[in-house]
Short mmCIF file of C-alpha atoms in Angstrom, two decimals:
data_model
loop_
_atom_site.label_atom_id
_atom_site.label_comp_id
_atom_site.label_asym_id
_atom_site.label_seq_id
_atom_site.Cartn_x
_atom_site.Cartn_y
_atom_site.Cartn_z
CA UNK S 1 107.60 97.29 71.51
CA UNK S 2 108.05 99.30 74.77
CA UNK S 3 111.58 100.24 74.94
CA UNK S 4 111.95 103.03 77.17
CA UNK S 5 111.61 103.84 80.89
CA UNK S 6 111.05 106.76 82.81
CA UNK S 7 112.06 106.84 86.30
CA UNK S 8 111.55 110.27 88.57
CA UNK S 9 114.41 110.59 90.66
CA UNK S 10 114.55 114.49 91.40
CA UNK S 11 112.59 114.58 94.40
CA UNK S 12 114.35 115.16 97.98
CA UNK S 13 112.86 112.08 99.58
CA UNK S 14 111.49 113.97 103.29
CA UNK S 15 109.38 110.52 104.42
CA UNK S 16 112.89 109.47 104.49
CA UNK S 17 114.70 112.36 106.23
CA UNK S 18 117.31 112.00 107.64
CA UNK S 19 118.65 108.90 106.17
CA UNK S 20 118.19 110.62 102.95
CA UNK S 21 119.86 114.01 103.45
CA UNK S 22 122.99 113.36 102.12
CA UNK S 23 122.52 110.01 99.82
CA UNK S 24 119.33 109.78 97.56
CA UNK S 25 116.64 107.88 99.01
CA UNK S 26 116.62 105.58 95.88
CA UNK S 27 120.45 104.53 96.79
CA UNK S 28 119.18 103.14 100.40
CA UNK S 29 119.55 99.69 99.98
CA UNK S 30 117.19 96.57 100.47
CA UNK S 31 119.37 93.98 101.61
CA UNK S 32 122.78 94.56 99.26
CA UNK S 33 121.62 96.74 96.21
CA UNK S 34 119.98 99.77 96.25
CA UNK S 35 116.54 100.39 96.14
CA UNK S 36 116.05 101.79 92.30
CA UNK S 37 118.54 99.06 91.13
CA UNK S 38 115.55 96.85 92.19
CA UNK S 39 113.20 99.40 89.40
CA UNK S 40 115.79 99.10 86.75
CA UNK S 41 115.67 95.06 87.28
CA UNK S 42 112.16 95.11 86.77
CA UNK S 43 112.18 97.13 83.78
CA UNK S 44 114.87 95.12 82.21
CA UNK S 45 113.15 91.78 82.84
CA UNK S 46 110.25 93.10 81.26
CA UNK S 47 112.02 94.00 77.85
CA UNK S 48 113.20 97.55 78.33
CA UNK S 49 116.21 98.69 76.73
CA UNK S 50 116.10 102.77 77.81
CA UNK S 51 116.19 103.73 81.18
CA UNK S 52 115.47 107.80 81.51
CA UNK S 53 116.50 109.05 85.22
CA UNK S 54 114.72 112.76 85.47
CA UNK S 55 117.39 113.85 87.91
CA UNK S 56 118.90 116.76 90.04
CA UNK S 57 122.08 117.85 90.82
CA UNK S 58 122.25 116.43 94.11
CA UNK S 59 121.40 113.02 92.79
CA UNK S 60 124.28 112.02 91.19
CA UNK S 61 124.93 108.93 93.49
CA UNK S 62 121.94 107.50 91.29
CA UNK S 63 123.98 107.91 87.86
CA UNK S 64 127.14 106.76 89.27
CA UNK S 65 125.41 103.90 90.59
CA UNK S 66 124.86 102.68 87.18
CA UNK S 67 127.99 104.33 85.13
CA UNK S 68 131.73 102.24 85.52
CA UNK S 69 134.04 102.49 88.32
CA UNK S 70 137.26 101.95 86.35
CA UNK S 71 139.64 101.64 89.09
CA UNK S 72 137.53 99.96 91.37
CA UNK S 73 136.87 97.11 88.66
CA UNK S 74 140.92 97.20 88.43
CA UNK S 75 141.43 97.19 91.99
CA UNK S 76 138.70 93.75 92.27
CA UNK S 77 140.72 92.18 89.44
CA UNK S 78 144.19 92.79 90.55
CA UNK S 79 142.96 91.14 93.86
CA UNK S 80 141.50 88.45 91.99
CA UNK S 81 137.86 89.23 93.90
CA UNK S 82 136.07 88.13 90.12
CA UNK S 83 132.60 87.46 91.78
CA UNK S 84 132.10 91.05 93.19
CA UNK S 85 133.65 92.49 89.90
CA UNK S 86 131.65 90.01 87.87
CA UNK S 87 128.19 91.49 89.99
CA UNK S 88 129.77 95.41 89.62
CA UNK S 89 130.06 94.65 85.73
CA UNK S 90 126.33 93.23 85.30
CA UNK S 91 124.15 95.92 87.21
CA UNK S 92 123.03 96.66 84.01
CA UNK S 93 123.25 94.79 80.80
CA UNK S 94 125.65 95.78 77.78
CA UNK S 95 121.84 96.35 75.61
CA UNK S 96 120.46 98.85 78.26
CA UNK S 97 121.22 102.10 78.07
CA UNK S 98 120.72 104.49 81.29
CA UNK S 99 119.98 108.52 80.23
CA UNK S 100 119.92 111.14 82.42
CA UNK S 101 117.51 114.59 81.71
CA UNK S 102 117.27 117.41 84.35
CA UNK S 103 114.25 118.68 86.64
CA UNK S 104 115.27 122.13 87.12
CA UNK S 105 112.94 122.83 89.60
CA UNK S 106 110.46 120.33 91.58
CA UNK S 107 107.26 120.99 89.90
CA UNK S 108 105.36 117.62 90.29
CA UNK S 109 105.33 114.57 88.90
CA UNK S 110 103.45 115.88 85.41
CA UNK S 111 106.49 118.38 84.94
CA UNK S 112 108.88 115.03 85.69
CA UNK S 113 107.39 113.23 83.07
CA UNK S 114 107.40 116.32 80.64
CA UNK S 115 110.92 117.36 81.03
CA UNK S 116 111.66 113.64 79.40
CA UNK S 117 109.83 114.69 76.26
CA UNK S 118 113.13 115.27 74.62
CA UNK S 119 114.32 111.92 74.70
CA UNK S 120 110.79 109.55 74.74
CA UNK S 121 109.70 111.49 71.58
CA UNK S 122 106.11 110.33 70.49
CA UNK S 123 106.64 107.02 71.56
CA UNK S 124 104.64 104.73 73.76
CA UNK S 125 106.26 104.42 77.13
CA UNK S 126 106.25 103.62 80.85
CA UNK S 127 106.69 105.53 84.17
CA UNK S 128 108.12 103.86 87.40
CA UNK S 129 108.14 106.00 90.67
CA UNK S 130 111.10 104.21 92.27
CA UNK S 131 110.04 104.09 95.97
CA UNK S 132 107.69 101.30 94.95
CA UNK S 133 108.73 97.80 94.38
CA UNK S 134 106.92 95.45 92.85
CA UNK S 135 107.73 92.01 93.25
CA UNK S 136 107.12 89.12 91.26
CA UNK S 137 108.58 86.14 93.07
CA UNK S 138 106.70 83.41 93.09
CA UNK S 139 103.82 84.28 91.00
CA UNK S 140 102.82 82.59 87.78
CA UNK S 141 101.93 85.32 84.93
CA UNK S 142 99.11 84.70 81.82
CA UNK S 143 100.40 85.72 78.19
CA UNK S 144 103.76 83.98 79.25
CA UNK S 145 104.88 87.91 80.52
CA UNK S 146 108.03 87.86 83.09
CA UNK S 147 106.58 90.20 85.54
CA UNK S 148 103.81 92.76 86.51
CA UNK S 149 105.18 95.34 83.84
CA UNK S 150 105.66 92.76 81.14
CA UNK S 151 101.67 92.15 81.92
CA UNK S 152 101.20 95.76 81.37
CA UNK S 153 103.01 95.69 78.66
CA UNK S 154 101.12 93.15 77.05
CA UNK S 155 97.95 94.60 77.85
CA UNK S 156 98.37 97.78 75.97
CA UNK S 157 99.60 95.45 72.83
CA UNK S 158 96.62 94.36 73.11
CA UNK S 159 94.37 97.25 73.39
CA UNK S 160 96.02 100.22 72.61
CA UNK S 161 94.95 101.71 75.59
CA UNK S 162 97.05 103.54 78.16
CA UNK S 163 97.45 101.46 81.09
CA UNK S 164 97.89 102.23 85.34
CA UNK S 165 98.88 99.35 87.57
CA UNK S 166 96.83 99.13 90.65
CA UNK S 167 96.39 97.05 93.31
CA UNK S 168 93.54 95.98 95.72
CA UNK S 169 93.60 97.04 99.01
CA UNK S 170 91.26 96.40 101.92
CA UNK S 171 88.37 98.68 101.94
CA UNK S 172 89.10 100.49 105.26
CA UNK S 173 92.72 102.12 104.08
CA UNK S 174 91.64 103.09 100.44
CA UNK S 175 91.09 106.37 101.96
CA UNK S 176 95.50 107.03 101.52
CA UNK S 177 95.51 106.20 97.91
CA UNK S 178 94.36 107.24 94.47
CA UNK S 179 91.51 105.03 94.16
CA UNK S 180 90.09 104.12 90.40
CA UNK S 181 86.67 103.94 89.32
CA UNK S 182 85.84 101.44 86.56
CA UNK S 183 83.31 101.18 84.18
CA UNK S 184 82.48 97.30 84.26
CA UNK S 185 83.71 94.87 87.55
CA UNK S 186 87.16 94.77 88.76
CA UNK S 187 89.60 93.24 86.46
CA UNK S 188 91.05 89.55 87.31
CA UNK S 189 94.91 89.78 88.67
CA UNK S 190 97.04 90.17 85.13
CA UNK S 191 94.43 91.35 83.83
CA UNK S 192 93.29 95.45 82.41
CA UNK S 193 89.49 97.23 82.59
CA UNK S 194 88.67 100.59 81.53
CA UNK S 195 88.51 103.46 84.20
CA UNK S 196 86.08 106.31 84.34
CA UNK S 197 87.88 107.81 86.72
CA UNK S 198 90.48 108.33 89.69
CA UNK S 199 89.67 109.91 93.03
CA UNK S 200 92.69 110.75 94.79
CA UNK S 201 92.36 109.62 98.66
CA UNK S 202 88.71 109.52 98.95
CA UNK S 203 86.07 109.81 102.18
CA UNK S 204 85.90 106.76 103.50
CA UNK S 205 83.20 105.49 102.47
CA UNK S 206 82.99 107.01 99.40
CA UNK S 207 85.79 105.23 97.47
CA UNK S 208 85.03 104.15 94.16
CA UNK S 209 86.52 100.66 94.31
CA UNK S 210 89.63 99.80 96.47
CA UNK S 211 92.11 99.21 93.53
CA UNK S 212 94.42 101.67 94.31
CA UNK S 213 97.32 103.10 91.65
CA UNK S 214 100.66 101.73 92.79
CA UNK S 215 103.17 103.96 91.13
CA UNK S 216 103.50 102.28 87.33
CA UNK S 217 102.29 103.99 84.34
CA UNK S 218 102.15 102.92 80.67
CA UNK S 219 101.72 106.24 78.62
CA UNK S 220 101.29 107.00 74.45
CA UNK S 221 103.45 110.19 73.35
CA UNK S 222 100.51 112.24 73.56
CA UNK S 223 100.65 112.18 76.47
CA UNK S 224 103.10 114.74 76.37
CA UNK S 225 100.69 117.72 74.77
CA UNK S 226 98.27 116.82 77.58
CA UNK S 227 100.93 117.60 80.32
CA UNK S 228 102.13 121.08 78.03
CA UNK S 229 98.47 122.23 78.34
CA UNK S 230 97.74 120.73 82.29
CA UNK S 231 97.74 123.91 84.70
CA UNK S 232 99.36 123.99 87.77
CA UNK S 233 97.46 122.90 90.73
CA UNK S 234 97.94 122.59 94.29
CA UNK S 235 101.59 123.76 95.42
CA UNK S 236 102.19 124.87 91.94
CA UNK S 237 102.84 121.52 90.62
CA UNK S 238 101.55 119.98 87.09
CA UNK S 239 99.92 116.55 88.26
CA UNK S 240 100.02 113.70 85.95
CA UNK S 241 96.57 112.61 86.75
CA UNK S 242 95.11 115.22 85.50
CA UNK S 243 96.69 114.69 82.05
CA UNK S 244 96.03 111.24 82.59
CA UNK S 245 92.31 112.12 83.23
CA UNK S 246 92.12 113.86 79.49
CA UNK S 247 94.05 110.81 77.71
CA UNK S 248 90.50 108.95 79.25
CA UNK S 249 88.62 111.11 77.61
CA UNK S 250 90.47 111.21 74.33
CA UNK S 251 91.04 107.67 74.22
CA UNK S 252 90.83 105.62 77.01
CA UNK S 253 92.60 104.81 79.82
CA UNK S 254 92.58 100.96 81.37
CA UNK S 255 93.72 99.80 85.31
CA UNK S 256 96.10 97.00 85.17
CA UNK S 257 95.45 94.71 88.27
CA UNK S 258 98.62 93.36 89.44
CA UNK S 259 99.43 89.67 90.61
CA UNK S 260 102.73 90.41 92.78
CA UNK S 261 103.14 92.49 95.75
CA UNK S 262 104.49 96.07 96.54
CA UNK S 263 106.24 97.78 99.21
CA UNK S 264 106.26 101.36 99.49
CA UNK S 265 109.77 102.69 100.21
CA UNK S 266 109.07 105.92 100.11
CA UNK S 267 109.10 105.94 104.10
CA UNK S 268 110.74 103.19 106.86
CA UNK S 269 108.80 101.08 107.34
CA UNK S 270 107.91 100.24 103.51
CA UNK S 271 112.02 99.82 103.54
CA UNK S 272 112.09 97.67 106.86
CA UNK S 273 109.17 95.54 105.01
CA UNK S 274 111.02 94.90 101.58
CA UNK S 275 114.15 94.08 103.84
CA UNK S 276 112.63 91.42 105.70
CA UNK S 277 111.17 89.88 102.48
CA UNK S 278 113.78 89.96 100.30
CA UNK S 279 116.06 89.43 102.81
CA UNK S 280 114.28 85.53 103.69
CA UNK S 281 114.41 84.02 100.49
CA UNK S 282 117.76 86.09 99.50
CA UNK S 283 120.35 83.14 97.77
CA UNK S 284 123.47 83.96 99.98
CA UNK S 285 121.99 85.83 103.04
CA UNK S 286 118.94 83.79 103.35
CA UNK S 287 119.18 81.08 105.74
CA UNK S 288 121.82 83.07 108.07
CA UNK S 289 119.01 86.04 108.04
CA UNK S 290 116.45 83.23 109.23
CA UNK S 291 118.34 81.95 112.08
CA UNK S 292 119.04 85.70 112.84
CA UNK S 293 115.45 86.76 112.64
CA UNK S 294 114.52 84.08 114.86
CA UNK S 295 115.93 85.37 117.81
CA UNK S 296 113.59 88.11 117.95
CA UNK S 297 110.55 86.61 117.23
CA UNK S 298 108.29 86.39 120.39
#
């Protein structure tokens, strides 16, 4: 069983500047929680029971966020407000445990994943950049799996094989993403094939496939050797892919094809997007955020 999450949360967030100078861009919220509450959601629903935040100093928003607010709760309760300090009390449930590890120093995403070592162990486990949301709502899942990473999940139970969501994107932007190559025909949606590769924002025209890696990662232990012995690349930073790209070689790596939809909050308008969407179909804002929204519809 996959029990543990990793969630990079170090980073200063500049596509978000200035909204994010002084709060962490995972704390801007999407509607009335905070984006990476969203992340931890999704990793709960699909069965995790470890959340690992690879933080910095100036992120501790993020672990309060998630720790209890003692006299807040006691402040809700004297005033009898037990909704709101029922919600407060169930951001996370009693079986999940949230961890926090240090980045010292931004180094990439490799050195992220690597300075979690001491708590994943040699375990199988996942990573979830949490600018991206992936949503399952509405979407009917094979292997009776609750969500996108419960698919992924399921997939490597199945295999054994490391696995990298992706998603398909039209042809003519697959030039901004990582792009996978595979080494049969693209893989159904909830479904995994194996990769022989990943180009990282191709010539257009020269992409490999236009299923492009969305920001979720399903990784063995051994991972963590790979990422000891990656070198630094470009800016100084230890890229996962490139560990990634060795696990292939070692012993494969498969591309998860997801069956819900992401929104990149990692800049505005991926937050205005998730906003609007989880905003329509939201069960107490809903229907007031219609009526709003259709006064500025042309």
């Amino acid at each position: 069983m996959i029990r543990k999450a990793v969630l990079p949360v170090a980073g200063f967030g500049t596509r978000c500047l200035p909204a994010s100078k002084a709060i962490p861009k995972e704390m801007i919220t999407i509607v009335d929680k905070p984006v990476i509450q969203y992340v931890v959601e999704e990793a709960v629903a699909a069965g995790i029971k470890e959340i690992v935040l690879v933080t910095h100093s100036a992120k501790a928003a993020i672990e309060n966020h998630f720790d209890k607010h003692f006299e807040l709760e006691t402040q809700l309760e004297a005033k009898g407000k037990t909704e709101l300090l029922e919600e407060l009390r169930n951001i996370i449930p009693d079986d999940v445990t949230i961890i926090s590890v240090r980045q010292p120093e931004p180094l990439g995403l490799g050195h992220a994943v690597l300075c979690a070592k001491p708590v994943v162990g040699d375990e199988p486990f996942v990573v979830m950049l949490p600018d991206v949301l992936v949503d399952a709502d509405g979407c009917t899942f094979a292997h009776q799996v609750p969500n996108d990473l419960g698919g992924m999940i399921n997939a490597f139970d199945r295999t054994r094989h490391a696995q990298i969501m992706v998603e398909n994107v039209p042809r003519e932007v697959a030039y901004k993403y990582g792009i996978v190559a595979l080494e049969g025909d693209a893989p159904a949606p909830g479904e995994s094939a194996m990769i022989t590769g990943m180009v990282e924002k191709p010539k257009p025209g020269e992409e490999p496939s236009t299923l492009a890696v969305i920001g979720r990662y399903l990784l063995p232990g051994e991972i963590f050797a790979l990422l000891e012995q990656t070198a630094p690349g470009a800016g100084g930073e230890i890229q996962l892919t490139d560990a990634i790209d060795q696990l292939r070689a070692q012993g494969g790596v498969d591309a998860y094809r997801m069956v819900g939809d992401t929104y990149d909050c990692g800049f505005q308008l991926g937050y205005l997007e998730a906003t609007l969407s989880f905003a329509k179909r939201h069960p107490k804002f809903g229907k007031e955020f219609k009526e709003i929204l259709a006064k500025y519809t042309d």
